[in-house]
Tab-separated table of C-alpha atoms in Angstrom:
chain	number	residue	atom	x	y	z
F	1	MET	CA	19.730	-81.799	-67.945
F	2	ARG	CA	19.445	-86.050	-67.714
F	3	ASN	CA	18.643	-87.198	-64.642
F	4	CYS	CA	21.548	-89.006	-63.247
F	5	GLY	CA	19.792	-92.235	-61.953
F	6	GLY	CA	19.450	-93.486	-66.212
F	7	ALA	CA	20.532	-90.972	-68.132
F	8	GLN	CA	22.408	-91.826	-71.270
F	9	HIS	CA	25.950	-90.592	-71.612
F	10	SER	CA	28.685	-89.679	-74.864
F	11	SER	CA	31.301	-91.220	-75.127
F	12	THR	CA	33.409	-88.486	-74.964
F	13	PRO	CA	37.104	-88.600	-72.776
F	14	GLN	CA	35.592	-85.986	-70.575
F	15	ASN	CA	31.956	-87.910	-70.448
F	16	VAL	CA	33.098	-91.449	-70.089
F	17	PRO	CA	30.426	-94.276	-69.337
F	18	LEU	CA	29.730	-94.683	-65.881
F	19	GLU	CA	29.855	-99.069	-65.059
F	20	GLY	CA	25.832	-99.136	-64.138
F	21	GLY	CA	25.410	-96.003	-65.705
F	22	ARG	CA	25.543	-94.635	-62.053
F	23	CYS	CA	26.763	-91.640	-61.189
F	24	GLN	CA	29.480	-92.421	-58.597
F	25	ILE	CA	28.446	-88.806	-56.694
F	26	ASN	CA	25.203	-89.989	-55.302
F	27	GLN	CA	27.368	-93.282	-53.290
F	28	LEU	CA	28.508	-90.347	-51.291
F	29	PRO	CA	25.183	-89.970	-47.876
F	30	GLN	CA	23.032	-87.014	-48.942
F	31	GLU	CA	24.338	-85.736	-45.701
F	32	ILE	CA	27.638	-84.682	-47.346
F	33	LEU	CA	26.063	-83.704	-51.041
F	34	SER	CA	24.397	-81.023	-48.675
F	35	ILE	CA	27.212	-79.598	-47.047
F	36	ILE	CA	29.131	-79.537	-50.708
F	37	PHE	CA	25.910	-77.944	-52.185
F	38	LYS	CA	26.322	-74.902	-49.587
F	39	TYR	CA	30.113	-74.116	-49.876
F	40	ASN	CA	29.208	-73.341	-53.172
F	41	ILE	CA	26.749	-71.473	-52.443
F	42	ASP	CA	29.188	-69.908	-50.410
F	43	LEU	CA	31.254	-69.240	-52.709
F	44	ASP	CA	29.120	-66.534	-54.270
F	45	ASN	CA	29.479	-64.279	-50.955
F	46	GLY	CA	25.666	-65.451	-49.877
F	47	TYR	CA	23.479	-63.942	-52.187
F	48	PRO	CA	22.610	-65.586	-54.618
F	49	GLN	CA	19.975	-63.675	-57.943
F	50	LEU	CA	16.382	-64.338	-57.275
F	51	GLU	CA	16.125	-61.669	-60.424
F	52	GLY	CA	15.573	-62.763	-64.002
F	53	LEU	CA	14.488	-65.835	-63.725
F	54	VAL	CA	12.745	-67.684	-66.685
F	55	GLU	CA	11.981	-71.635	-64.777
F	56	GLN	CA	8.848	-72.793	-62.300
F	57	ASP	CA	11.168	-74.939	-60.111
F	58	GLN	CA	8.174	-77.108	-58.524
F	59	GLY	CA	7.232	-78.281	-62.954
F	60	SER	CA	8.544	-81.660	-64.032
F	61	ASP	CA	12.259	-82.603	-63.650
F	62	ASP	CA	11.261	-84.094	-68.002
F	63	ASP	CA	14.782	-82.653	-70.001
F	64	GLU	CA	12.330	-80.668	-72.523
F	65	ALA	CA	10.072	-78.976	-69.102
F	66	SER	CA	13.299	-77.908	-67.548
F	67	VAL	CA	15.604	-76.320	-69.862
F	68	VAL	CA	16.463	-72.880	-68.121
F	69	ALA	CA	18.790	-69.774	-68.418
F	70	SER	CA	22.029	-71.739	-66.209
F	71	GLU	CA	23.673	-67.928	-66.465
F	72	ILE	CA	21.561	-66.149	-63.670
F	73	LEU	CA	20.524	-69.271	-61.820
F	74	ALA	CA	20.821	-69.236	-58.196
F	75	PHE	CA	23.954	-71.669	-57.731
F	76	GLN	CA	20.616	-74.049	-54.933
F	77	ILE	CA	18.132	-74.308	-57.795
F	78	LEU	CA	20.483	-75.411	-60.297
F	79	ILE	CA	21.059	-77.668	-59.314
F	80	SER	CA	17.551	-78.857	-58.596
F	81	HIS	CA	17.357	-79.220	-62.355
F	82	VAL	CA	20.333	-81.585	-62.648
F	83	CYS	CA	18.146	-84.665	-61.105
F	84	ARG	CA	15.694	-86.128	-58.915
F	85	LEU	CA	17.992	-87.542	-56.158
F	86	TRP	CA	19.672	-83.538	-56.299
F	87	ARG	CA	17.107	-81.828	-55.556
F	88	ASN	CA	15.062	-83.267	-53.061
F	89	ILE	CA	17.896	-82.661	-51.409
F	90	VAL	CA	18.273	-79.779	-51.871
F	91	LEU	CA	14.644	-78.875	-51.267
F	92	ASP	CA	15.536	-80.521	-48.034
F	93	THR	CA	18.252	-78.670	-46.725
F	94	PRO	CA	17.356	-75.367	-45.082
F	95	SER	CA	20.538	-74.012	-44.450
F	96	LEU	CA	20.192	-73.911	-48.845
F	97	TRP	CA	17.817	-70.673	-48.593
F	98	THR	CA	18.677	-68.690	-46.405
F	99	ASN	CA	20.313	-65.507	-48.994
F	100	ILE	CA	17.463	-63.952	-50.263
F	101	SER	CA	18.767	-61.561	-52.793
F	102	VAL	CA	16.324	-58.973	-54.833
F	103	THR	CA	17.976	-56.516	-57.064
F	104	ASN	CA	15.391	-55.686	-59.268
F	105	MET	CA	12.487	-53.472	-58.468
F	106	ALA	CA	10.626	-53.380	-62.037
F	107	CYS	CA	10.736	-57.235	-61.377
F	108	LEU	CA	9.493	-59.081	-58.687
F	109	PRO	CA	10.261	-62.869	-58.252
F	110	TYR	CA	7.348	-62.629	-55.479
F	111	GLU	CA	6.949	-66.480	-56.297
F	112	ARG	CA	10.569	-67.262	-55.164
F	113	VAL	CA	10.963	-64.924	-52.131
F	114	ALA	CA	7.864	-66.786	-51.133
F	115	ALA	CA	9.692	-70.916	-52.329
F	116	TYR	CA	13.117	-69.445	-49.513
F	117	LEU	CA	11.622	-67.863	-46.827
F	118	GLU	CA	9.129	-71.788	-46.420
F	119	ARG	CA	12.157	-74.312	-47.360
F	120	SER	CA	14.598	-71.801	-44.975
F	121	LYS	CA	11.310	-73.107	-42.935
F	122	SER	CA	13.665	-71.518	-39.240
F	123	LEU	CA	16.411	-70.449	-40.153
F	124	PRO	CA	18.221	-66.398	-39.696
F	125	LEU	CA	18.133	-64.822	-42.928
F	126	ASP	CA	20.813	-63.241	-44.596
F	127	ILE	CA	18.178	-60.798	-46.852
F	128	CYS	CA	19.933	-57.917	-49.966
F	129	ILE	CA	17.454	-55.430	-51.171
F	130	ALA	CA	18.987	-53.068	-54.120
F	131	GLY	CA	16.843	-50.993	-56.461
F	132	GLY	CA	15.386	-48.037	-57.813
F	133	VAL	CA	15.453	-45.299	-60.159
F	134	ALA	CA	15.539	-42.103	-61.144
F	135	ARG	CA	12.489	-41.209	-60.578
F	136	LEU	CA	9.673	-43.877	-58.674
F	137	PRO	CA	6.841	-45.559	-61.303
F	138	SER	CA	4.073	-46.602	-59.621
F	139	ASP	CA	5.235	-50.755	-60.192
F	140	GLU	CA	8.066	-50.549	-58.755
F	141	ALA	CA	6.427	-48.746	-55.312
F	142	ASP	CA	4.234	-51.756	-55.423
F	143	ASN	CA	6.280	-54.601	-55.649
F	144	LEU	CA	8.663	-53.133	-52.706
F	145	GLU	CA	5.795	-52.964	-50.423
F	146	ALA	CA	4.865	-56.816	-51.848
F	147	LEU	CA	8.487	-56.938	-51.483
F	148	LEU	CA	8.386	-56.059	-46.763
F	149	ALA	CA	4.784	-57.689	-46.739
F	150	LEU	CA	6.648	-60.364	-46.997
F	151	LEU	CA	9.987	-60.258	-45.407
F	152	VAL	CA	8.394	-58.266	-42.319
F	153	PRO	CA	7.083	-61.146	-40.893
F	154	HIS	CA	9.622	-63.156	-40.563
F	155	LEU	CA	11.752	-60.042	-38.855
F	156	SER	CA	12.235	-61.938	-35.762
F	157	ARG	CA	14.968	-64.826	-38.049
F	158	TRP	CA	17.020	-62.083	-39.912
F	159	ALA	CA	20.527	-62.271	-38.662
F	160	SER	CA	21.235	-59.757	-41.374
F	161	ILE	CA	19.894	-57.260	-43.816
F	162	HIS	CA	20.546	-54.851	-47.049
F	163	VAL	CA	19.145	-52.107	-48.535
F	164	THR	CA	20.943	-49.794	-50.973
F	165	VAL	CA	18.504	-47.758	-53.467
F	166	ARG	CA	19.080	-43.959	-55.158
F	167	ARG	CA	15.361	-42.371	-53.614
F	168	TYR	CA	14.989	-41.757	-50.305
F	169	ASP	CA	11.474	-43.298	-51.049
F	170	TYR	CA	12.181	-46.274	-50.832
F	171	MET	CA	14.095	-46.265	-47.381
F	172	HIS	CA	11.896	-44.546	-46.055
F	173	ALA	CA	8.926	-46.857	-46.455
F	174	PHE	CA	11.801	-49.367	-45.079
F	175	ILE	CA	12.776	-47.327	-42.324
F	176	LYS	CA	8.489	-46.830	-42.004
F	177	VAL	CA	7.438	-51.211	-42.469
F	178	VAL	CA	9.888	-51.831	-39.521
F	179	SER	CA	8.909	-49.734	-36.749
F	180	GLY	CA	5.767	-50.209	-36.288
F	181	PRO	CA	3.780	-50.679	-33.330
F	182	SER	CA	3.339	-54.483	-33.608
F	183	VAL	CA	6.650	-55.060	-35.615
F	184	PRO	CA	8.427	-57.851	-33.056
F	185	PRO	CA	12.405	-57.354	-31.592
F	186	ALA	CA	14.967	-58.032	-34.335
F	187	THR	CA	15.834	-60.828	-31.853
F	188	GLN	CA	19.152	-62.224	-34.564
F	189	LEU	CA	19.881	-59.360	-36.273
F	190	GLU	CA	23.474	-59.160	-36.102
F	191	ASP	CA	24.559	-57.138	-39.647
F	192	LEU	CA	21.238	-54.144	-40.755
F	193	ARG	CA	23.180	-51.867	-43.707
F	194	LEU	CA	20.880	-48.863	-44.848
F	195	ILE	CA	22.004	-46.829	-47.822
F	196	CYS	CA	20.975	-44.596	-49.306
F	197	LYS	CA	21.953	-43.025	-52.960
F	198	SER	CA	19.769	-40.214	-53.488
F	199	LYS	CA	21.859	-36.879	-54.773
F	200	SER	CA	19.334	-34.831	-52.957
F	201	ARG	CA	19.970	-34.960	-49.585
F	202	SER	CA	17.941	-33.166	-46.666
F	203	ALA	CA	16.179	-31.164	-49.021
F	204	ALA	CA	14.119	-33.963	-50.783
F	205	ILE	CA	14.210	-35.477	-46.871
F	206	LEU	CA	12.645	-32.720	-45.336
F	207	GLU	CA	10.062	-31.383	-48.341
F	208	GLY	CA	8.966	-35.389	-48.426
F	209	ASP	CA	8.210	-34.986	-44.940
F	210	PHE	CA	9.937	-38.287	-44.201
F	211	LEU	CA	11.735	-37.113	-41.123
F	212	PHE	CA	9.667	-38.547	-38.112
F	213	ASP	CA	9.997	-40.044	-34.707
F	214	PRO	CA	9.754	-44.516	-35.596
F	215	THR	CA	11.127	-47.263	-33.372
F	216	LEU	CA	13.046	-49.380	-35.066
F	217	PHE	CA	13.219	-53.292	-34.386
F	218	GLY	CA	10.496	-52.860	-31.440
F	219	GLY	CA	13.671	-50.628	-30.167
F	220	SER	CA	15.939	-54.357	-29.468
F	221	ALA	CA	17.858	-55.170	-31.376
F	222	PRO	CA	20.750	-57.262	-28.902
F	223	LEU	CA	23.008	-59.233	-31.397
F	224	LEU	CA	23.631	-56.233	-33.433
F	225	ARG	CA	26.896	-56.432	-35.150
F	226	THR	CA	27.046	-54.410	-37.661
F	227	LEU	CA	25.819	-50.519	-38.465
F	228	VAL	CA	25.819	-49.117	-42.112
F	229	LEU	CA	23.886	-46.043	-42.327
F	230	HIS	CA	24.671	-43.531	-45.376
F	231	ALA	CA	22.676	-40.700	-45.700
F	232	VAL	CA	19.939	-42.754	-43.663
F	233	TYR	CA	18.520	-41.378	-40.955
F	234	ILE	CA	16.767	-42.361	-37.237
F	235	ASN	CA	16.109	-41.652	-34.429
F	236	TRP	CA	19.265	-41.185	-32.533
F	237	SER	CA	18.147	-42.173	-29.281
F	238	GLN	CA	16.656	-44.713	-29.387
F	239	ALA	CA	17.872	-47.504	-27.339
F	240	TRP	CA	18.937	-50.349	-29.624
F	241	VAL	CA	21.848	-47.294	-30.802
F	242	GLN	CA	22.972	-45.676	-27.656
F	243	SER	CA	22.620	-49.136	-26.084
F	244	ALA	CA	25.109	-52.143	-27.983
F	245	PRO	CA	26.923	-53.794	-26.565
F	246	ASN	CA	28.176	-56.393	-29.589
F	247	LEU	CA	27.968	-54.144	-31.295
F	248	GLN	CA	31.853	-53.851	-33.079
F	249	THR	CA	31.415	-51.908	-37.440
F	250	LEU	CA	29.874	-48.706	-36.669
F	251	HIS	CA	29.936	-46.884	-40.381
F	252	LEU	CA	28.209	-43.388	-40.995
F	253	ALA	CA	28.378	-41.040	-43.908
F	254	HIS	CA	26.043	-38.470	-46.175
F	255	HIS	CA	24.527	-36.804	-42.719
F	256	GLU	CA	23.705	-33.308	-42.797
F	257	ARG	CA	25.052	-31.448	-40.118
F	258	ASP	CA	22.277	-30.567	-38.711
F	259	LEU	CA	20.521	-34.639	-39.072
F	260	ARG	CA	23.626	-35.948	-37.823
F	261	PRO	CA	24.551	-38.455	-35.366
F	262	THR	CA	25.512	-36.782	-32.269
F	263	SER	CA	28.746	-38.520	-30.274
F	264	ALA	CA	25.687	-40.673	-27.631
F	265	ILE	CA	25.490	-44.199	-29.439
F	266	LEU	CA	29.448	-44.560	-28.600
F	267	LEU	CA	28.981	-44.577	-25.335
F	268	GLY	CA	27.246	-47.185	-25.857
F	269	ALA	CA	28.874	-49.837	-27.913
F	270	PRO	CA	32.332	-50.307	-25.466
F	271	ASN	CA	32.779	-53.475	-27.903
F	272	LEU	CA	33.602	-51.072	-30.971
F	273	ARG	CA	36.354	-52.638	-33.064
F	274	ILE	CA	36.109	-50.457	-36.545
F	275	LEU	CA	34.939	-46.472	-36.626
F	276	LYS	CA	33.981	-45.563	-40.075
F	277	ILE	CA	33.020	-41.612	-40.763
F	278	GLU	CA	32.284	-39.893	-43.690
F	279	GLU	CA	30.908	-36.092	-43.950
F	280	SER	CA	29.140	-37.228	-41.039
F	281	GLY	CA	29.185	-36.944	-37.270
F	282	LEU	CA	30.276	-37.393	-34.938
F	283	TRP	CA	28.251	-34.158	-33.674
F	284	ASP	CA	28.177	-32.194	-30.791
F	285	GLU	CA	29.031	-28.575	-29.318
F	286	THR	CA	30.644	-29.822	-26.548
F	287	GLU	CA	33.567	-31.831	-25.776
F	288	GLU	CA	32.591	-33.690	-22.894
F	289	PRO	CA	32.109	-36.996	-22.461
F	290	LEU	CA	35.072	-38.685	-22.645
F	291	LEU	CA	34.281	-41.669	-25.563
F	292	HIS	CA	36.337	-44.065	-24.460
F	293	LEU	CA	36.934	-47.335	-26.940
F	294	PRO	CA	38.687	-49.536	-25.215
F	295	ASN	CA	38.689	-51.737	-28.424
F	296	LEU	CA	39.246	-49.683	-31.232
F	297	LEU	CA	41.102	-51.701	-33.642
F	298	GLU	CA	40.463	-49.253	-37.291
F	299	LEU	CA	39.832	-45.588	-37.723
F	300	GLU	CA	38.652	-43.911	-40.998
F	301	PHE	CA	37.901	-40.278	-41.790
F	302	ARG	CA	36.737	-38.822	-44.842
F	303	ASP	CA	35.972	-35.458	-46.126
F	304	GLN	CA	34.861	-33.829	-42.393
F	305	VAL	CA	34.984	-30.198	-41.555
F	306	PRO	CA	39.153	-29.349	-39.686
F	307	GLN	CA	37.788	-28.703	-36.841
F	308	ASP	CA	35.063	-30.768	-35.817
F	309	LEU	CA	37.986	-33.909	-35.960
F	310	THR	CA	39.778	-32.016	-33.920
F	311	ARG	CA	37.266	-31.417	-31.397
F	312	LEU	CA	36.171	-35.583	-31.469
F	313	LEU	CA	40.270	-36.534	-31.508
F	314	ARG	CA	39.756	-35.074	-27.676
F	315	ARG	CA	37.676	-36.600	-26.300
F	316	LEU	CA	38.643	-40.477	-27.984
F	317	CYS	CA	40.663	-42.418	-25.963
F	318	THR	CA	41.663	-45.772	-28.355
F	319	PRO	CA	44.982	-47.084	-26.641
F	320	VAL	CA	44.438	-50.623	-28.877
F	321	LEU	CA	44.596	-48.245	-31.951
F	322	LYS	CA	46.246	-50.248	-34.805
F	323	THR	CA	44.986	-48.897	-38.416
F	324	LEU	CA	44.284	-45.279	-39.034
F	325	THR	CA	42.794	-43.853	-42.598
F	326	LEU	CA	42.198	-40.092	-43.815
F	327	HIS	CA	41.042	-38.909	-47.071
F	328	PHE	CA	40.276	-35.176	-46.752
F	329	GLY	CA	39.240	-33.184	-49.936
F	330	ALA	CA	40.104	-34.233	-52.719
F	331	VAL	CA	38.447	-31.910	-55.208
F	332	SER	CA	38.710	-28.329	-52.597
F	333	PRO	CA	40.875	-28.668	-49.400
F	334	GLN	CA	40.427	-27.280	-46.303
F	335	ASP	CA	44.223	-27.675	-44.021
F	336	TYR	CA	44.462	-29.988	-42.115
F	337	SER	CA	47.561	-28.700	-40.173
F	338	ASP	CA	45.549	-28.720	-36.809
F	339	PHE	CA	44.498	-31.938	-36.737
F	340	VAL	CA	48.027	-33.289	-37.388
F	341	THR	CA	49.477	-31.337	-34.415
F	342	GLN	CA	46.235	-32.915	-32.685
F	343	LEU	CA	47.069	-36.550	-33.885
F	344	VAL	CA	50.224	-36.359	-32.706
F	345	GLY	CA	49.699	-34.690	-29.513
F	346	PRO	CA	49.687	-36.856	-26.199
F	347	ALA	CA	46.677	-39.026	-26.566
F	348	THR	CA	43.570	-38.752	-24.305
F	349	GLN	CA	43.508	-40.993	-21.359
F	350	VAL	CA	40.944	-42.106	-19.340
F	351	MET	CA	43.093	-42.132	-16.260
F	352	PRO	CA	46.038	-39.039	-16.514
F	353	SER	CA	48.717	-40.868	-16.708
F	354	SER	CA	51.994	-41.375	-13.779
F	355	ILE	CA	54.677	-41.231	-16.080
F	356	GLY	CA	54.805	-37.645	-17.450
F	357	GLN	CA	53.520	-36.553	-21.027
F	358	PRO	CA	51.022	-40.276	-22.416
F	359	CYS	CA	52.533	-40.895	-26.196
F	360	SER	CA	50.193	-39.939	-30.212
F	361	LEU	CA	47.916	-42.128	-31.001
F	362	LEU	CA	49.822	-43.123	-32.929
F	363	ARG	CA	52.225	-44.510	-32.035
F	364	SER	CA	50.950	-47.802	-31.425
F	365	LEU	CA	49.646	-47.623	-35.911
F	366	GLU	CA	50.744	-50.578	-37.171
F	367	THR	CA	48.911	-49.255	-40.610
F	368	LEU	CA	48.114	-45.781	-42.598
F	369	ASN	CA	45.936	-45.379	-44.994
F	370	ILE	CA	46.307	-41.596	-46.462
F	371	GLU	CA	44.467	-41.148	-50.395
F	372	SER	CA	44.272	-37.460	-48.910
F	373	LEU	CA	45.695	-34.942	-45.906
F	374	PRO	CA	46.580	-31.238	-47.070
F	375	CYS	CA	49.084	-29.923	-45.348
F	376	SER	CA	51.598	-28.485	-44.315
F	377	PRO	CA	55.559	-29.577	-44.989
F	378	ASP	CA	55.917	-29.262	-41.199
F	379	SER	CA	52.995	-31.478	-40.587
F	380	ALA	CA	54.279	-34.711	-42.467
F	381	GLU	CA	57.589	-34.176	-40.771
F	382	MET	CA	55.768	-34.515	-37.776
F	383	LEU	CA	53.332	-37.008	-38.350
F	384	TYR	CA	55.978	-39.353	-40.186
F	385	ARG	CA	57.843	-38.941	-37.251
F	386	GLU	CA	56.014	-40.086	-34.685
F	387	LEU	CA	54.966	-43.172	-36.421
F	388	VAL	CA	57.532	-45.468	-34.991
F	389	ASN	CA	56.129	-48.560	-35.272
F	390	LEU	CA	54.288	-49.041	-37.827
F	391	LYS	CA	54.644	-51.332	-40.546
F	392	VAL	CA	51.753	-50.815	-43.694
F	393	LEU	CA	51.817	-47.250	-45.029
F	394	LYS	CA	49.150	-47.397	-47.829
F	395	ILE	CA	49.475	-44.386	-50.522
F	396	SER	CA	48.371	-42.083	-53.352
F	397	ARG	CA	50.136	-39.180	-54.326
F	398	SER	CA	47.814	-38.323	-57.034
F	399	TYR	CA	46.170	-36.244	-54.298
F	400	MET	CA	48.686	-35.771	-51.273
F	401	PRO	CA	50.961	-33.351	-51.212
F	402	LEU	CA	54.675	-34.601	-53.187
F	403	PHE	CA	56.625	-34.553	-49.404
F	404	PHE	CA	54.802	-37.416	-48.075
F	405	TRP	CA	56.523	-39.380	-51.345
F	406	HIS	CA	59.665	-37.443	-50.451
F	407	LEU	CA	59.809	-38.190	-46.739
F	408	LEU	CA	60.194	-41.434	-47.438
F	409	SER	CA	63.397	-41.764	-48.420
F	410	PRO	CA	65.941	-40.949	-46.314
F	411	TRP	CA	67.952	-37.663	-46.354
F	412	GLN	CA	70.983	-35.957	-45.240
F	413	PRO	CA	70.520	-32.304	-43.757
F	414	ASP	CA	72.152	-29.957	-45.376
F	415	THR	CA	73.619	-27.859	-42.488
F	416	SER	CA	76.610	-26.656	-43.690
F	417	GLU	CA	75.206	-22.525	-44.408
F	418	GLY	CA	73.280	-22.695	-41.352
F	419	MET	CA	69.892	-25.320	-39.713
F	420	ASP	CA	68.107	-27.429	-42.460
F	421	PHE	CA	64.618	-26.115	-42.923
F	422	PHE	CA	63.126	-29.557	-43.253
F	423	ALA	CA	65.322	-31.324	-40.945
F	424	PRO	CA	63.915	-32.808	-37.242
F	425	ARG	CA	65.565	-30.021	-35.179
F	426	GLU	CA	67.456	-33.418	-33.687
F	427	ALA	CA	69.411	-33.455	-36.712
F	428	GLN	CA	73.498	-33.795	-35.970
F	429	ALA	CA	75.393	-32.033	-39.112
F	430	GLY	CA	76.183	-35.804	-40.777
F	431	SER	CA	73.154	-37.569	-39.190
F	432	ILE	CA	70.872	-39.466	-41.133
F	433	VAL	CA	67.519	-38.767	-41.017
F	434	ILE	CA	64.922	-41.385	-41.108
F	435	PHE	CA	61.417	-41.715	-40.455
F	436	LEU	CA	59.048	-45.048	-40.617
F	437	PRO	CA	62.243	-47.110	-39.040
F	438	SER	CA	59.724	-50.684	-39.138
F	439	LEU	CA	57.673	-49.301	-42.110
F	440	LYS	CA	57.976	-53.497	-44.471
F	441	ASP	CA	55.144	-53.251	-47.040
F	442	LEU	CA	53.849	-50.408	-49.116
F	443	PHE	CA	50.968	-49.876	-50.929
F	444	LEU	CA	50.663	-47.725	-53.578
F	445	SER	CA	48.453	-45.544	-56.494
F	446	GLY	CA	50.242	-42.575	-58.814
F	447	VAL	CA	53.998	-43.577	-58.246
F	448	PRO	CA	55.711	-44.081	-61.653
F	449	ILE	CA	57.809	-47.593	-61.192
F	450	PHE	CA	61.195	-46.155	-62.040
F	451	GLU	CA	60.701	-44.059	-59.056
F	452	LEU	CA	60.749	-46.627	-57.107
F	453	PRO	CA	64.125	-49.022	-57.384
F	454	THR	CA	65.944	-45.496	-56.077
F	455	LEU	CA	63.963	-45.770	-52.734
F	456	VAL	CA	63.825	-49.403	-52.964
F	457	ILE	CA	67.792	-48.460	-53.002
F	458	GLU	CA	68.751	-46.048	-50.920
F	459	ARG	CA	66.138	-47.887	-47.584
F	460	ARG	CA	68.296	-50.909	-47.792
F	461	ASP	CA	71.510	-48.736	-46.783
F	462	ALA	CA	70.047	-46.430	-44.626
F	463	GLY	CA	69.127	-50.608	-42.419
F	464	VAL	CA	65.300	-50.084	-43.164
F	465	PRO	CA	64.754	-52.485	-46.065
F	466	LEU	CA	61.271	-52.901	-47.637
F	467	ARG	CA	60.138	-56.130	-47.494
F	468	SER	CA	57.205	-55.839	-49.831
F	469	ILE	CA	55.598	-52.968	-52.813
F	470	SER	CA	52.253	-52.962	-53.834
F	471	MET	CA	51.543	-50.586	-56.851
F	472	LYS	CA	48.420	-49.895	-58.733
F	473	GLN	CA	48.904	-49.474	-62.634
F	474	TYR	CA	51.018	-45.742	-63.708
F	475	TYR	CA	50.573	-44.914	-66.861
F	476	GLY	CA	53.468	-47.109	-68.575
F	477	THR	CA	54.774	-50.159	-66.657
F	478	ASN	CA	59.355	-50.294	-68.406
F	479	ARG	CA	59.665	-53.556	-68.006
F	480	ASN	CA	63.098	-53.905	-66.631
F	481	ASP	CA	61.864	-52.368	-63.343
F	482	GLU	CA	59.223	-54.717	-62.776
F	483	VAL	CA	62.535	-57.197	-62.676
F	484	TRP	CA	64.074	-55.232	-60.063
F	485	LEU	CA	62.175	-54.864	-57.993
F	486	ARG	CA	61.184	-58.427	-57.896
F	487	ASP	CA	64.863	-59.321	-57.205
F	488	ASN	CA	65.018	-57.327	-54.596
F	489	LEU	CA	61.972	-57.399	-52.789
F	490	GLU	CA	59.825	-60.249	-51.317
F	491	LYS	CA	57.238	-59.008	-52.927
F	492	PHE	CA	56.337	-56.845	-55.390
F	493	GLU	CA	53.062	-56.593	-57.041
F	494	ILE	CA	51.107	-54.684	-59.410
F	495	ILE	CA	47.433	-54.283	-59.684
F	496	GLU	CA	45.521	-53.053	-62.973
F	497	ASN	CA	42.734	-50.328	-61.889
F	498	ASN	CA	42.123	-47.804	-63.218
F	499	ASN	CA	39.606	-46.254	-60.687
F	500	GLU	CA	43.220	-43.831	-59.456
F	501	LYS	CA	40.624	-42.039	-57.273
F	502	SER	CA	41.357	-44.871	-54.228
F	503	ILE	CA	43.157	-46.925	-52.821
F	504	GLU	CA	40.884	-49.718	-51.355
F	505	TRP	CA	43.617	-52.803	-50.994
């Protein structure tokens, strides 16, 4: 790479020589250039890759000394080798050095991390640590210890910390170093995500004697907004866990039943917006006290025992809930009919209703994502009947009973020989049964495209037309059907995705 100030340029159409040999972009104020650099770093989703760097950026600006593997360089390192002016701007802009990512424990970029810490000055830090193999080589353990020794002294600057490892040994090491008596409070921490992908679960924890009683971050993380704990066990009674007035997102996953958090974690989070529970708590033997979440907008349940869910629902008060995700037992299903009955029943309220029975929490839903819900046909019909205000439905037919799909089409009960078993009780002879009357947008997985035109026509003719359909590619697609759908919907799209197991959009 050449110095922009006096470089010779080839006269190709892609690189026309400039008058006086001056690079016009360098005529911009340095403050503007630094903003442009920061914008490009943010395009990388916040975490530049530090591992595998082969160039020492403290060396000469000479062409031969600046040969680097640009495809593995973080953006700020790359542009610091363009010219002397850019290098000075980059090194003197602390906001370009606040994102630290280490994803290769086998070769710790010690000097790079130290440089980021120094160049970021006193600004808040966003840190990502990921690594760990099936076995625990001594060099990886030593590198993790060295990395934490670098980072922990700056704990008061942490704005976010994401740790993803494959052995609980690593996670235990992290928890231990942030819970010592000399560890300062995490006064700027807003985002904490601890994810352990170990397959041994509780056996490794118990045999490794990892169940101690630490107090993380000096017992204080007053600004915490996001907490994600996957197969990570902490002292659930810590003050910063049970009193989190700023917490907006809580995701608990893969906790052994006897080690799960209790619902007390919700009592101190009145501003919670998103709650996700996957094979985890909240585990309580009692059905009290009431769990009032006045600001909860999104609720997600995955792989939970039906009885536990039903008990939790009786305690949850979510008056403004808008989005619900359900994914249960695609491999070894249990029956969730009783859970559906609880869902469609009167919602829990803080104060008794003055106008009789309150409506179910489903009445306020605008988005429902059902990936797998084993239940009876009656339960499916009860569920759909309550969703009168639903605007968006995401459904995976690959893992759902087929009647969930059939009920999307308007239909006329056959009462010529008595009551139609599947018809609602209030249905009259000749009437059309329409579920989800407010439905506009449909997201599908595991549905052949040739079945869609019929659904679109039937709902349109019944006066409840669909606005859009987005579907994951399922086997082959018929070009004629695709053209028809694009002509008859405001939006139709096919998303290529080889993983049919999930319907994450």
